[in-house]
PDB file of C-alpha atoms and ligand atoms in Angstrom:
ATOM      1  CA  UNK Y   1       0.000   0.000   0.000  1.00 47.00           C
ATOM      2  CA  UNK Y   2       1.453   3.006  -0.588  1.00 45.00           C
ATOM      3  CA  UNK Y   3       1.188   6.376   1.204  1.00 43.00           C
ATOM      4  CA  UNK Y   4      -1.302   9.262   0.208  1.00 49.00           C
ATOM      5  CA  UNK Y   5      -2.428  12.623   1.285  1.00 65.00           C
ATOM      6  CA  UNK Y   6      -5.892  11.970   1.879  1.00 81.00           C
ATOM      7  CA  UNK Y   7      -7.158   9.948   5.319  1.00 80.00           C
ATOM      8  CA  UNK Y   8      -9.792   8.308   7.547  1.00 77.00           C
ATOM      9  CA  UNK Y   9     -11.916  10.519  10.539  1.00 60.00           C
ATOM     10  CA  UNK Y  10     -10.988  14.037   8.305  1.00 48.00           C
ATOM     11  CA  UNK Y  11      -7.376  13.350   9.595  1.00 43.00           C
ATOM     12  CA  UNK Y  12      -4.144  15.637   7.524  1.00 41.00           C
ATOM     13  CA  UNK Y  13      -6.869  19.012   7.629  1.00 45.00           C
ATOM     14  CA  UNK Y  14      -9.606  17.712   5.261  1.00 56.00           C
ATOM     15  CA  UNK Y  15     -12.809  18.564   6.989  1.00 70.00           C
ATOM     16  CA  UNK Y  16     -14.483  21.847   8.412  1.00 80.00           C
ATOM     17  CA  UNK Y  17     -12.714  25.242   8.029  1.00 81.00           C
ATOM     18  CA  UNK Y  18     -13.088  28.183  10.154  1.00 79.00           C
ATOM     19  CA  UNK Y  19     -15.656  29.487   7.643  1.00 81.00           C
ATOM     20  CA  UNK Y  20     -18.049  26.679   7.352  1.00 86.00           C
ATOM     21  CA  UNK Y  21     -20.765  27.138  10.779  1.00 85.00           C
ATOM     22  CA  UNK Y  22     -22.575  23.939  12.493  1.00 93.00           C
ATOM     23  CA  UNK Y  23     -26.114  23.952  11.496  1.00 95.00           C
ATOM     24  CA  UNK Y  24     -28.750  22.928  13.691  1.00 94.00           C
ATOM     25  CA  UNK Y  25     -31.480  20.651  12.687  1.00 93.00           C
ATOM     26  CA  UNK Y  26     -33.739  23.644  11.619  1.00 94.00           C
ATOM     27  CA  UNK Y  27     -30.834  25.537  10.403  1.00 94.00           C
ATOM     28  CA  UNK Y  28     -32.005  26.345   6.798  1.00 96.00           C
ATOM     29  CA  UNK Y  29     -29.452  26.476   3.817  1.00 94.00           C
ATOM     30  CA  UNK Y  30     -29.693  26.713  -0.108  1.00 94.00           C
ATOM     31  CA  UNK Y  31     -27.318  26.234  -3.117  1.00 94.00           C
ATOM     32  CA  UNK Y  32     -27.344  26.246  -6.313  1.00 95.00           C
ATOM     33  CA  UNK Y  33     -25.723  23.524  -9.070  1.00 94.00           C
ATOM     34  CA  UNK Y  34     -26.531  23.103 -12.477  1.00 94.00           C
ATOM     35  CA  UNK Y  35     -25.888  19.439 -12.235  1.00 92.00           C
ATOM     36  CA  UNK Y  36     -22.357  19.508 -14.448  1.00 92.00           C
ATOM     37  CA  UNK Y  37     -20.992  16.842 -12.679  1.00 92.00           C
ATOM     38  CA  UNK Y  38     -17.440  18.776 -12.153  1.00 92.00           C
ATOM     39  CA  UNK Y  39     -17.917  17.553  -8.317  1.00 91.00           C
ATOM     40  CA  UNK Y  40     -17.234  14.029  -9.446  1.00 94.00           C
ATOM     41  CA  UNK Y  41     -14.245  14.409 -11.462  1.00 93.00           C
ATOM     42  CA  UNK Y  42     -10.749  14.984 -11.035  1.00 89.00           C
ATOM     43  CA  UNK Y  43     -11.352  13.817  -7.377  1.00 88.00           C
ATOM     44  CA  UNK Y  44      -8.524  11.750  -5.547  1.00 88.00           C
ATOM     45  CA  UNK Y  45     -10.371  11.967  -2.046  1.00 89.00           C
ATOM     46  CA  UNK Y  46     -13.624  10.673  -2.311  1.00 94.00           C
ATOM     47  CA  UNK Y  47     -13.194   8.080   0.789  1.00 95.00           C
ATOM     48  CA  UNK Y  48     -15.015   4.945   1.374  1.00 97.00           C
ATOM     49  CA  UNK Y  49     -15.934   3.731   4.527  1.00 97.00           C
ATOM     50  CA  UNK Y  50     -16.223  -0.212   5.212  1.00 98.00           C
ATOM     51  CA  UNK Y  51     -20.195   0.597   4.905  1.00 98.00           C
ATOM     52  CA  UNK Y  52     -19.749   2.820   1.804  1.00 98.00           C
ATOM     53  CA  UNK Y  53     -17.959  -0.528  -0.219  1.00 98.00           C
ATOM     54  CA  UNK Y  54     -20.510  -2.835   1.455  1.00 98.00           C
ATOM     55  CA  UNK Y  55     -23.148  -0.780  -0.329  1.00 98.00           C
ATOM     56  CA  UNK Y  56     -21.607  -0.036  -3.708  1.00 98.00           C
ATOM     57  CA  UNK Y  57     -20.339  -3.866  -3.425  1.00 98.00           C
ATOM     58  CA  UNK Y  58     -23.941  -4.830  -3.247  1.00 98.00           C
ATOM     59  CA  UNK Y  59     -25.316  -2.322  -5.953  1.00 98.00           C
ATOM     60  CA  UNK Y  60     -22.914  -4.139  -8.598  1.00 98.00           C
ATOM     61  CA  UNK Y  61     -23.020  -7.694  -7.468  1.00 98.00           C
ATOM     62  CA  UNK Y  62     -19.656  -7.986  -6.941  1.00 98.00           C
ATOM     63  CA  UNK Y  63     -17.533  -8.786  -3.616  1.00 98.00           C
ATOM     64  CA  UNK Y  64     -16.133  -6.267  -1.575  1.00 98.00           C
ATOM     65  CA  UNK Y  65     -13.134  -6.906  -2.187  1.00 98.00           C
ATOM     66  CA  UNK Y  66     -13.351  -7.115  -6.135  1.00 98.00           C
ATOM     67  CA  UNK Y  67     -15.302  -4.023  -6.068  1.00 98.00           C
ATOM     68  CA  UNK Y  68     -12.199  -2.471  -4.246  1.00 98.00           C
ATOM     69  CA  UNK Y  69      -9.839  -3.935  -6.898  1.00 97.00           C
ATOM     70  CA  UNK Y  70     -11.737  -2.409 -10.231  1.00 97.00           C
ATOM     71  CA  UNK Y  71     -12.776   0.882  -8.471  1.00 97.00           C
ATOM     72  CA  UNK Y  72     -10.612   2.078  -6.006  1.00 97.00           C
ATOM     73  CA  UNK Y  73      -7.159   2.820  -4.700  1.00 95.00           C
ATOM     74  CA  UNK Y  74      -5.561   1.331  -1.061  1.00 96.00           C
ATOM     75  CA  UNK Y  75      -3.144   3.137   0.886  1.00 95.00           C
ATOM     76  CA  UNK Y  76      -1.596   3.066   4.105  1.00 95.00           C
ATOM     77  CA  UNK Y  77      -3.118   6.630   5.779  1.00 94.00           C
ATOM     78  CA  UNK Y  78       0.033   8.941   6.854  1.00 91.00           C
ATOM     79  CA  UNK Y  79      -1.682  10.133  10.002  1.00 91.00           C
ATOM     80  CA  UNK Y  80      -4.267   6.804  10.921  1.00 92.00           C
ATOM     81  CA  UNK Y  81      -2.176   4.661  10.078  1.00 94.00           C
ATOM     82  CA  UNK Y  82      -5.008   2.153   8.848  1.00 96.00           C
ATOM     83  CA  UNK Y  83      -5.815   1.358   5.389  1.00 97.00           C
ATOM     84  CA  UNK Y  84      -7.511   4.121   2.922  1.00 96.00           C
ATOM     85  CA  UNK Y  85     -10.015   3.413   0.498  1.00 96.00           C
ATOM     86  CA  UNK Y  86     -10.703   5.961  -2.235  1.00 95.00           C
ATOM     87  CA  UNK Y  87     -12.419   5.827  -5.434  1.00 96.00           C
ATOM     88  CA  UNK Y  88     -10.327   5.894  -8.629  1.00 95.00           C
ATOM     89  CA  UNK Y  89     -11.002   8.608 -11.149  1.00 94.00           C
ATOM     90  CA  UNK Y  90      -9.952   6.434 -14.755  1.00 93.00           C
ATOM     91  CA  UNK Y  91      -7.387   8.289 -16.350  1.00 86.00           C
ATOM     92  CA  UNK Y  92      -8.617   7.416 -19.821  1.00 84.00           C
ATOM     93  CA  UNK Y  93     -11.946   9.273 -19.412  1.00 79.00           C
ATOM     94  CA  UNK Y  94     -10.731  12.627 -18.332  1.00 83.00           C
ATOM     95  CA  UNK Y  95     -10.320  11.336 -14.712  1.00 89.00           C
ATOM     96  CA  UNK Y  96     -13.765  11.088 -14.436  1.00 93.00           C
ATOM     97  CA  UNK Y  97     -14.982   9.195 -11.261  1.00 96.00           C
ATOM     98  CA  UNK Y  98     -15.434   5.447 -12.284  1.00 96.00           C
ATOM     99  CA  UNK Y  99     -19.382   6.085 -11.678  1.00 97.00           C
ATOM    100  CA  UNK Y 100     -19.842   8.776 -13.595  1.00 96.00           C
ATOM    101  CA  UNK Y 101     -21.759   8.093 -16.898  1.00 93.00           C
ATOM    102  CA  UNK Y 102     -23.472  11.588 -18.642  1.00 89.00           C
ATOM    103  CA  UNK Y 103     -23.039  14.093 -15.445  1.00 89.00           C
ATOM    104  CA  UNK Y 104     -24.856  11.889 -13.950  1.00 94.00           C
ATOM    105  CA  UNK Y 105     -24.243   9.108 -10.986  1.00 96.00           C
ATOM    106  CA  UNK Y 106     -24.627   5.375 -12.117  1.00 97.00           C
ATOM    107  CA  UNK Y 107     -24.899   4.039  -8.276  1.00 98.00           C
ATOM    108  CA  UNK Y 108     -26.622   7.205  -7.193  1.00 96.00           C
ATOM    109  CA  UNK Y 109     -28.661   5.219  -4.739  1.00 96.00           C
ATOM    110  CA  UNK Y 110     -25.228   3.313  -3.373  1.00 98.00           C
ATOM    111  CA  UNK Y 111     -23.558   6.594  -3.580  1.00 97.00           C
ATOM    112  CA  UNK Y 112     -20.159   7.244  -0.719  1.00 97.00           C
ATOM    113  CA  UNK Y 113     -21.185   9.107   1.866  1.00 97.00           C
ATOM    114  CA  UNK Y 114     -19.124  11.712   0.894  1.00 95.00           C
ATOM    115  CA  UNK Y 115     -21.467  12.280  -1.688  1.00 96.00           C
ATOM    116  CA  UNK Y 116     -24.977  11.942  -0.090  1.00 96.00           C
ATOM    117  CA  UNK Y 117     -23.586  14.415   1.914  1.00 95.00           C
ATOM    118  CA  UNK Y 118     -22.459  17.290  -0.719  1.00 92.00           C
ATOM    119  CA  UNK Y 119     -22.292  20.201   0.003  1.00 93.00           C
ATOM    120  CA  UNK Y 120     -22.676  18.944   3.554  1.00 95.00           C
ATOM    121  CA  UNK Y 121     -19.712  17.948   5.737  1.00 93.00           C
ATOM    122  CA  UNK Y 122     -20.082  15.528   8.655  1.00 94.00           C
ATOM    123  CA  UNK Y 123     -18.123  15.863  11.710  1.00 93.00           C
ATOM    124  CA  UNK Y 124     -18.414  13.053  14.423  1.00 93.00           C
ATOM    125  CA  UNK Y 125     -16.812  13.043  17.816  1.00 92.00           C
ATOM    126  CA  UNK Y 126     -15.683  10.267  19.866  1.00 91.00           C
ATOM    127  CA  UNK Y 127     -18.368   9.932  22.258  1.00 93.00           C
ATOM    128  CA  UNK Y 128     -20.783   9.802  18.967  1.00 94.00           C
ATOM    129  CA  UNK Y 129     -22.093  13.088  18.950  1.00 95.00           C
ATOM    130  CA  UNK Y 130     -22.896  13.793  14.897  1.00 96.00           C
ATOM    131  CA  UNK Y 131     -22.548  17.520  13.678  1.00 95.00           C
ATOM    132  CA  UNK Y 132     -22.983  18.985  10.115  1.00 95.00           C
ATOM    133  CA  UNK Y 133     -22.060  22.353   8.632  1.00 94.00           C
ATOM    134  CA  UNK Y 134     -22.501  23.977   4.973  1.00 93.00           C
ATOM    135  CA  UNK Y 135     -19.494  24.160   2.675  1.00 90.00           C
ATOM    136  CA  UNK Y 136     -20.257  26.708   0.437  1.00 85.00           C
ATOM    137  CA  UNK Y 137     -20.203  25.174  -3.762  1.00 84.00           C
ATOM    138  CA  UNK Y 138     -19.461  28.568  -5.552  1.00 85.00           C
ATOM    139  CA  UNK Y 139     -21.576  26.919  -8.280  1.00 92.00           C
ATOM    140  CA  UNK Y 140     -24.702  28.810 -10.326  1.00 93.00           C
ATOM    141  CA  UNK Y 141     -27.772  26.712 -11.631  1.00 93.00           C
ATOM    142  CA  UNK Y 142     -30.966  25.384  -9.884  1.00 94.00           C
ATOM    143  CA  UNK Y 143     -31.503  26.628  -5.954  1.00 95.00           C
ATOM    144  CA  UNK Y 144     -31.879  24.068  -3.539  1.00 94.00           C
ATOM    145  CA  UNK Y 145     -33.485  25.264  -0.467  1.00 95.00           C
ATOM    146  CA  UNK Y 146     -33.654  22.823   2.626  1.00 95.00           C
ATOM    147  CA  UNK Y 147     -33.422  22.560   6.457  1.00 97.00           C
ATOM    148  CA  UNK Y 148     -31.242  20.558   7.994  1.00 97.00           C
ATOM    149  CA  UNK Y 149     -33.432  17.535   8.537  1.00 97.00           C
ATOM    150  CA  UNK Y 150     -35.294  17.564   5.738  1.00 97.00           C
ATOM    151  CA  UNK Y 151     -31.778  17.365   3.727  1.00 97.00           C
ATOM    152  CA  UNK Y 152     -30.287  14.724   5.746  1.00 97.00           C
ATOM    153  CA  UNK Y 153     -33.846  12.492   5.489  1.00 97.00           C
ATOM    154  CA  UNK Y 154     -33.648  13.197   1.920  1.00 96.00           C
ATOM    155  CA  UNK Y 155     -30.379  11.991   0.900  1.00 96.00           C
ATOM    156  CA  UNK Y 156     -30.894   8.636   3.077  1.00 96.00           C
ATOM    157  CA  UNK Y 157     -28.023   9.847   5.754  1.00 97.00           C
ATOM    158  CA  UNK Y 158     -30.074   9.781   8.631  1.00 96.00           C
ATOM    159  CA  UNK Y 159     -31.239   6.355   8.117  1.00 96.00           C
ATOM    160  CA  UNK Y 160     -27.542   5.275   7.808  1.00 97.00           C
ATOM    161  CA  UNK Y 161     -26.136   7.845  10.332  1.00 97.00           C
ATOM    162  CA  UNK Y 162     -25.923   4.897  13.447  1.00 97.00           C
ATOM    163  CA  UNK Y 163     -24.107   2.775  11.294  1.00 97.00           C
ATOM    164  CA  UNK Y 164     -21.194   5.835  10.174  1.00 97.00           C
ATOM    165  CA  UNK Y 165     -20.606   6.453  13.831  1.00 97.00           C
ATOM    166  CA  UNK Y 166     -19.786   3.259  14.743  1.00 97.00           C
ATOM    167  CA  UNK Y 167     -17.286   3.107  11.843  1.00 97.00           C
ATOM    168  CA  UNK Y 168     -15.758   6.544  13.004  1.00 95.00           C
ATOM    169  CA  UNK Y 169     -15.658   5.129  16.557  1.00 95.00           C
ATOM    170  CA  UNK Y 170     -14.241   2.411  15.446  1.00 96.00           C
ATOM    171  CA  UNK Y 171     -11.796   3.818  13.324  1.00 96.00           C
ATOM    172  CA  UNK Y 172     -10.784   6.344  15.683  1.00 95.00           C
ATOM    173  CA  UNK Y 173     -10.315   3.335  18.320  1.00 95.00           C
ATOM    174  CA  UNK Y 174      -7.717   1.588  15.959  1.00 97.00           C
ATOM    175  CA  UNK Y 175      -5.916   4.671  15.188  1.00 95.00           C
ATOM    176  CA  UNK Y 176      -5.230   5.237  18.887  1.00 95.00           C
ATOM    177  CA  UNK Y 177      -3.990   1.442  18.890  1.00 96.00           C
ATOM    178  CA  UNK Y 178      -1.674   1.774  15.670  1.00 96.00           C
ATOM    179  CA  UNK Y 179       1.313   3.595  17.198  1.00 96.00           C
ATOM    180  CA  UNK Y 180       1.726   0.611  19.426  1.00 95.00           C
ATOM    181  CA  UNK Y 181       1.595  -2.585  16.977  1.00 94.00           C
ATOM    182  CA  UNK Y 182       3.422  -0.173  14.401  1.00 95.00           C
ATOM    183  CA  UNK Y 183       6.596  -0.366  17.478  1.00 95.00           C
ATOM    184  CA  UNK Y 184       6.074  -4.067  18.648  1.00 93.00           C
ATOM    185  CA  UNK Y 185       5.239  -6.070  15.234  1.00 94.00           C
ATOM    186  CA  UNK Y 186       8.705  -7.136  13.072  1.00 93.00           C
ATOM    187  CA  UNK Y 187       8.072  -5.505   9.345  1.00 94.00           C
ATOM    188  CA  UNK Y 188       7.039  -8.798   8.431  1.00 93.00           C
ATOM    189  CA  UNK Y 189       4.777  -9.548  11.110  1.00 94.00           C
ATOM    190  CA  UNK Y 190       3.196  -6.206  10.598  1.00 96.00           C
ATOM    191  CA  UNK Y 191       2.492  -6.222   7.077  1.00 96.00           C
ATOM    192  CA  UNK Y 192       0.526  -9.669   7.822  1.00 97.00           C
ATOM    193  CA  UNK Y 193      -1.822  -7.825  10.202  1.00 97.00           C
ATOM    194  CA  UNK Y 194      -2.277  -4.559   8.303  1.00 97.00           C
ATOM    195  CA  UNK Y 195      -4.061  -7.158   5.754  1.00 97.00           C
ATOM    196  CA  UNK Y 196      -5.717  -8.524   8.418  1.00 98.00           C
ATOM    197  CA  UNK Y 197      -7.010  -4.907   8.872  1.00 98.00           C
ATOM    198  CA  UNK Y 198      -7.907  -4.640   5.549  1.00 98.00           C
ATOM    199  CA  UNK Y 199     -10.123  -7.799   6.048  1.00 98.00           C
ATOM    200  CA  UNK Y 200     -11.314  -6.452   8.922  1.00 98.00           C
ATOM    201  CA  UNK Y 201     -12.587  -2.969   8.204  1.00 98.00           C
ATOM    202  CA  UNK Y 202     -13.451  -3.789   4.203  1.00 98.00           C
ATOM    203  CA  UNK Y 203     -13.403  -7.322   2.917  1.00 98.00           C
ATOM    204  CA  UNK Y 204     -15.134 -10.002   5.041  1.00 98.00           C
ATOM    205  CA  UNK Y 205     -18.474  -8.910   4.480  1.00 98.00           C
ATOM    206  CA  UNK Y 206     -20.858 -11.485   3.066  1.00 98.00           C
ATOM    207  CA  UNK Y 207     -23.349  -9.359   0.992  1.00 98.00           C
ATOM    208  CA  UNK Y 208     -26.245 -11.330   2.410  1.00 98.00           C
ATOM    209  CA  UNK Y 209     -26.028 -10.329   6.103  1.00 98.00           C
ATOM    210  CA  UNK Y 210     -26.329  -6.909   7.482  1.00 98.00           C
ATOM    211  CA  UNK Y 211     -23.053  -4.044   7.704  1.00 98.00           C
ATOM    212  CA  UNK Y 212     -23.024  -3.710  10.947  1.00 98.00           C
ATOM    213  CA  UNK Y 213     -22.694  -7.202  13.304  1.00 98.00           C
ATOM    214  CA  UNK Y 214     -20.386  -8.373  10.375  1.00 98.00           C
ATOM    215  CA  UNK Y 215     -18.209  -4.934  11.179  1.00 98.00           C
ATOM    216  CA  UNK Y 216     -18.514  -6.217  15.294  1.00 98.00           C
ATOM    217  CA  UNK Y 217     -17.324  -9.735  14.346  1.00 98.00           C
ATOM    218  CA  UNK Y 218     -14.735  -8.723  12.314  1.00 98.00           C
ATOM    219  CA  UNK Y 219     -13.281  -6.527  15.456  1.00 98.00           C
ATOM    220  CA  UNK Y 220     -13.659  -9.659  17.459  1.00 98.00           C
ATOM    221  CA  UNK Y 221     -11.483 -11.817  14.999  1.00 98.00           C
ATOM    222  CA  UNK Y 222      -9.621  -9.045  14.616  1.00 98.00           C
ATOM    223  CA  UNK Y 223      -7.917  -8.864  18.050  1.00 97.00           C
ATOM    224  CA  UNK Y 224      -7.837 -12.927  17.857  1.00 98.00           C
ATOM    225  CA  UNK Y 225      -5.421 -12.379  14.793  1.00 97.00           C
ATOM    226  CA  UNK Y 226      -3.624  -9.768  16.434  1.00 96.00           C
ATOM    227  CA  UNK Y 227      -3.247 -12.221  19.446  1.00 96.00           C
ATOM    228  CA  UNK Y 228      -1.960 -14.631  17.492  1.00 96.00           C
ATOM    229  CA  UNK Y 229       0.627 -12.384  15.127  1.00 95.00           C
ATOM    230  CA  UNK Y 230       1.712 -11.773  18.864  1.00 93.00           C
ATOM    231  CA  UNK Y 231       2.263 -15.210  19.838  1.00 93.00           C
ATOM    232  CA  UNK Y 232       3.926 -16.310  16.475  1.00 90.00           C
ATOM    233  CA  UNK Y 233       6.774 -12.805  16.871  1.00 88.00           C
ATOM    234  CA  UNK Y 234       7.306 -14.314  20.400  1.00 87.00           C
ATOM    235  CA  UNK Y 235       8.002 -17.849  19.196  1.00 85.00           C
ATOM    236  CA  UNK Y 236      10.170 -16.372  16.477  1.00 82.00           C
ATOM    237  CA  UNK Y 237      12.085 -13.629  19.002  1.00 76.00           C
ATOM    238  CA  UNK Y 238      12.339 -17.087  21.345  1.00 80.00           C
ATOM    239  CA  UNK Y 239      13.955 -19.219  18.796  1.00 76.00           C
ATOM    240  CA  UNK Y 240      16.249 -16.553  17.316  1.00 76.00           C
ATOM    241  CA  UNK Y 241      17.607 -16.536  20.987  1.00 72.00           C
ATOM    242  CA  UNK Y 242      17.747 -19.826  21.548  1.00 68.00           C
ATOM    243  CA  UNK Y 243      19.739 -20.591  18.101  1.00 71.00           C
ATOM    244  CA  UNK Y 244      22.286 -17.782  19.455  1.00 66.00           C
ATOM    245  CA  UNK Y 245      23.080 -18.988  22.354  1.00 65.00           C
ATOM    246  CA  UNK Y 246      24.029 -22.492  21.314  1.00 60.00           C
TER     247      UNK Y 246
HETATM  248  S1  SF4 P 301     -22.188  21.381  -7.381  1.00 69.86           S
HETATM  249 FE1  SF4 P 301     -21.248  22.620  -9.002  1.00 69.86          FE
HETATM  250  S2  SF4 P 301     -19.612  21.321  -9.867  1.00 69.86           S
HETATM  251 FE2  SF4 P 301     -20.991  19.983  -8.691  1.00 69.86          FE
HETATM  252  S3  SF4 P 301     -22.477  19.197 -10.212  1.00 69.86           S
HETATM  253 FE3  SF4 P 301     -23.387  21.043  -9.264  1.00 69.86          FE
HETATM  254  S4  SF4 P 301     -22.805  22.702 -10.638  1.00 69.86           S
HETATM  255 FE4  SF4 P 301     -21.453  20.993 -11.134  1.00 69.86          FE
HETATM  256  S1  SF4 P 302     -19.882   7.943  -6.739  1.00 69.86           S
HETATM  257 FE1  SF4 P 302     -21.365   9.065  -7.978  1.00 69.86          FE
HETATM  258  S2  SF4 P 302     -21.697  11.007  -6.877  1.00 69.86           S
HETATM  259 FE2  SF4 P 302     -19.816  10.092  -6.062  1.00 69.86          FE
HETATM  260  S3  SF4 P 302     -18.127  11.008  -7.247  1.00 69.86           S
HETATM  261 FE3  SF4 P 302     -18.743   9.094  -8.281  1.00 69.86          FE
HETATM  262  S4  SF4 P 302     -20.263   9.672  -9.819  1.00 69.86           S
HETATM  263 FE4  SF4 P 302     -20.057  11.378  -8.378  1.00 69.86          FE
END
């Protein structure tokens, strides 16, 4: 995996600016696009969440982890220090986001997060609380005029909302974790469990059962694996002691 600019949680200064207020649920906003689709191209940090591949994943048929392998890009987050997904833009077609087909969204109703949200942002805080603010597009075109609630029902983030806070929770939990297997694991050791994490957070997700008790399993076996990784370096460290003393 190799290292980008562009993280998990809003980590390396992507989120909210100074600017950019908290709305409340009544808070009313408007903006304007004339549906171009210049938001979805040219973009090298639209970031999926385990959820967000589970979703596309099931809108095309295809595995998680297949659907990660034709769309997407994984890196190694400079900051998190947990694997990245981000969609692809395809080169060939003006770097045009691998969904985009005619300005218009071919998995509009499996859409990222990211992109429900537009020109939302979402900010969520360890203890769970969700907040939301208005990022001004700079666009002309059609007015869209909306309260906060209505918007959020709207775009299907509410409904989904429980299951993006456990994933920030649960990312920001492993991030707080990384510095320490990053110092104990042997570079060998540790590249076995950061695909293990990629498992974990994106790939063992049957499409037939729901997100979220897949996502609590997977943290189970998770720390099982990491036991075990453990375990094996300590067999290996005992060995390479033994075989130097004799
Ligand atoms: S927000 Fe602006 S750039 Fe994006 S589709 Fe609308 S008009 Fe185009
Ligand atoms: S997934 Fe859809 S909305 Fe999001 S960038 Fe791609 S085409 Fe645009």
């Amino acid at each position: 995996m190799k290292d980008h600019q562009v993280d998990l949680c809003g980590a390396e200064g992507a989120g909210r600016a100074p600017d950019m207020p908290f709305l409340e649920e009544d808070s009313v906003f408007s903006f304007q696009c004339a549906g171009c689709g210049g938001c979805c191209r040219h973009r090298e940090d639209i970031v999926l969440s385990g959820y967000d591949l589970y979703r596309l994943s099931r809108r095309l048929g295809l595995p998680p982890r297949l659907t990660a392998r034709t769309f997407c890009r994984i890196y190694l987050g400079a900051v998190s220090r947990l694997p990245v997904l981000r969609l692809a833009p395809v080169r060939e077609e003006h770097n045009n986001c691998p969904f985009l087909t005619e300005n218009r969204c071919a998995v509009h109703e499996a859409r990222p997060l990211v992109c429900a949200l537009y020109p939302l942002g979402q900010e969520i805080s360890p203890d769970g609380r969700v907040r939301y603010y208005f990022q001004s597009t700079q666009c002309g075109g059609q007015v869209y005029r909306a309260s906060l609630a209505d918007y959020l029902a709207g775009q299907g983030i509410k409904e989904r909302e429980p299951l993006d806070v456990r994933w920030a929770q649960c990312c920001m939990e492993l991030e707080q974790q990384a510095p320490g297997w990053e110092a104990s694991f042997h570079p060998v050791i540790l590249r076995r469990f950061q695909a293990k994490l990629c498992q974990a957070l994106y790939y063992r997700y049957s499409l037939a059962r729901p997100w979220l008790m897949q996502l609590e399993e997977n943290l189970t076996w998770l720390r099982q694996e990491r036991a075990k990784l453990e375990q094996m370096q300590q067999h290996i460290h005992q060995k390479n002691r033994w075989n130097h003393s004799i």
